[in-house]
C-alpha cells in the first residue's frame, strides 16, 4: 500500500542567473517535509559559453544532475509527480525548457505521462514580467501529454502579503530578479516555494494512495466483430 515515503517527486528546472536554482532547493525542502522522496535535476543549457559569458550568467551548480537525452525518459516517467521551474522569456517558457519538451514526442505517442501530476514555479525581472502568462502559455506542453496541473492556489497565505513586493501567484511560487538580475529571492518568496513543494506533494501522495485503493480492472475478453464471425462461418 502506498504511503508518503513511497512517493517520489522530481524537481526539474532551468536557471540562468541562479534565482530558480535557489527556489528549487526550497521546493525540495517542502516536498521532503511532506514525507515524500525528492530528486532535483536541471535541463541542459542550449547557449554557448561565449554567449553566457557576455550575458554575465554565473556558472551552473555542478552538484545538480543535468538531464541528458539518455536520462530524459527516466527523469519524467520514474516518479509520481514533477515540479518544473523556469524563468520567463517574454511571458513564456525559455528556449532551454522548450527544447527539453520538444524531445518528448515518443512519450506523448505512448501516453507515458498521462495523468502524472505537475506544478510550476517561475521568476521574472519585474512585477509585470509575465509570471502568470508564462504558466498559462506553457500549459499546452503538459496538456498535450494529459498531465494533471496542481497549482498552489491560495493554499499559502503569504501569497496575499501586501506589505512587500514579491513574486508568485495562484499559478505557482515565483520570485522577482530585477532588470539586472541583482535582486535575490526574498524570505517570503522562499517560504512560498517551500509551501508549494509541500502542497504539491500532499496532492501527489493522495493521488497515488487513491489509485492503489481502487479495485483492479479485470482483463476484458476481446470481442470479435460480428462480420468476422460471419466470415469464419462461410
CSV table of C-alpha atoms in Angstrom, one decimal, residues 113-223:
chain,number,residue,atom,x,y,z
A,113,UNK,CA,3.0,10.9,-19.0
A,114,UNK,CA,-0.8,10.6,-18.9
A,115,UNK,CA,-2.3,11.5,-15.5
A,116,UNK,CA,1.0,12.4,-14.0
A,117,UNK,CA,0.6,15.5,-11.7
A,118,UNK,CA,2.8,18.5,-12.2
A,119,UNK,CA,3.3,22.0,-10.9
A,120,UNK,CA,5.3,25.1,-11.9
A,121,UNK,CA,7.4,27.8,-10.2
A,122,UNK,CA,8.9,30.7,-12.0
A,123,UNK,CA,10.9,34.0,-12.0
A,124,UNK,CA,10.7,37.3,-13.9
A,125,UNK,CA,12.7,40.5,-13.9
A,126,UNK,CA,9.7,42.7,-13.0
A,127,UNK,CA,6.3,42.5,-11.5
A,128,UNK,CA,4.7,42.8,-14.9
A,129,UNK,CA,7.3,40.4,-16.4
A,130,UNK,CA,4.8,37.7,-17.3
A,131,UNK,CA,4.8,35.1,-14.4
A,132,UNK,CA,1.2,34.2,-14.9
A,133,UNK,CA,1.3,34.3,-18.7
A,134,UNK,CA,4.4,32.0,-18.6
A,135,UNK,CA,2.4,29.5,-16.6
A,136,UNK,CA,-0.5,29.8,-19.0
A,137,UNK,CA,1.4,29.7,-22.2
A,138,UNK,CA,3.4,26.7,-21.2
A,139,UNK,CA,0.4,24.6,-20.2
A,140,UNK,CA,0.0,23.4,-23.8
A,141,UNK,CA,3.1,21.2,-23.4
A,142,UNK,CA,1.6,19.5,-20.3
A,143,UNK,CA,-1.9,19.3,-21.6
A,144,UNK,CA,-0.9,17.5,-24.8
A,145,UNK,CA,0.6,14.9,-22.6
A,146,UNK,CA,-2.6,14.6,-20.5
A,147,UNK,CA,-0.8,15.6,-17.3
A,148,UNK,CA,-2.6,17.0,-14.2
A,149,UNK,CA,-1.9,20.6,-13.2
A,150,UNK,CA,-1.7,21.1,-9.4
A,151,UNK,CA,-1.4,24.9,-8.8
A,152,UNK,CA,-0.7,26.3,-5.4
A,153,UNK,CA,-3.8,28.4,-5.4
A,154,UNK,CA,-4.1,30.4,-2.2
A,155,UNK,CA,-3.1,27.4,0.0
A,156,UNK,CA,-0.2,29.6,1.1
A,157,UNK,CA,-1.3,32.7,3.0
A,158,UNK,CA,2.0,34.5,2.2
A,159,UNK,CA,0.8,34.9,-1.4
A,160,UNK,CA,-1.7,37.5,-0.1
A,161,UNK,CA,1.0,39.6,1.6
A,162,UNK,CA,0.7,43.2,0.7
A,163,UNK,CA,3.4,44.8,2.8
A,164,UNK,CA,6.2,44.0,0.4
A,165,UNK,CA,6.7,43.5,-3.4
A,166,UNK,CA,7.0,39.8,-4.2
A,167,UNK,CA,6.6,37.2,-6.9
A,168,UNK,CA,4.3,34.2,-7.1
A,169,UNK,CA,0.6,33.8,-7.8
A,170,UNK,CA,-2.1,31.1,-7.6
A,171,UNK,CA,-0.4,29.5,-10.6
A,172,UNK,CA,2.8,28.8,-8.6
A,173,UNK,CA,5.6,30.1,-6.5
A,174,UNK,CA,7.7,32.9,-8.0
A,175,UNK,CA,10.5,35.4,-7.5
A,176,UNK,CA,11.4,38.8,-8.9
A,177,UNK,CA,15.0,39.1,-10.2
A,178,UNK,CA,15.2,42.8,-11.0
A,179,UNK,CA,16.1,44.0,-14.5
A,180,UNK,CA,19.8,43.5,-13.9
A,181,UNK,CA,19.3,40.2,-12.0
A,182,UNK,CA,20.7,41.6,-8.8
A,183,UNK,CA,17.6,41.1,-6.7
A,184,UNK,CA,17.6,37.7,-4.9
A,185,UNK,CA,14.6,35.6,-3.7
A,186,UNK,CA,13.3,37.1,-0.5
A,187,UNK,CA,12.4,35.2,2.7
A,188,UNK,CA,8.8,35.4,1.8
A,189,UNK,CA,9.3,34.1,-1.8
A,190,UNK,CA,11.3,31.2,-0.5
A,191,UNK,CA,8.6,30.4,2.1
A,192,UNK,CA,6.1,30.2,-0.7
A,193,UNK,CA,8.4,28.0,-2.7
A,194,UNK,CA,8.7,25.6,0.2
A,195,UNK,CA,4.9,25.7,0.8
A,196,UNK,CA,4.3,24.9,-2.9
A,197,UNK,CA,6.5,21.9,-2.7
A,198,UNK,CA,4.7,20.6,0.3
A,199,UNK,CA,1.2,21.3,-1.1
A,200,UNK,CA,2.0,19.6,-4.4
A,201,UNK,CA,3.5,16.5,-2.7
A,202,UNK,CA,0.5,16.1,-0.4
A,203,UNK,CA,-1.7,16.0,-3.5
A,204,UNK,CA,0.6,13.6,-5.3
A,205,UNK,CA,0.6,11.3,-2.2
A,206,UNK,CA,-3.2,11.4,-2.1
A,207,UNK,CA,-3.5,10.6,-5.8
A,208,UNK,CA,-1.1,7.6,-5.5
A,209,UNK,CA,-2.9,6.2,-2.4
A,210,UNK,CA,-6.3,6.7,-4.1
A,211,UNK,CA,-5.2,5.0,-7.3
A,212,UNK,CA,-3.8,2.0,-5.4
A,213,UNK,CA,-7.0,1.7,-3.4
A,214,UNK,CA,-9.2,1.3,-6.5
A,215,UNK,CA,-10.2,-2.2,-7.4
A,216,UNK,CA,-8.0,-3.6,-10.2
A,217,UNK,CA,-9.8,-3.9,-13.5
A,218,UNK,CA,-10.1,-7.4,-14.8
A,219,UNK,CA,-8.8,-8.0,-18.3
A,220,UNK,CA,-11.7,-7.7,-20.7
A,221,UNK,CA,-12.4,-10.6,-23.0
A,222,UNK,CA,-11.7,-9.4,-26.6
A,223,UNK,CA,-14.9,-9.0,-28.5
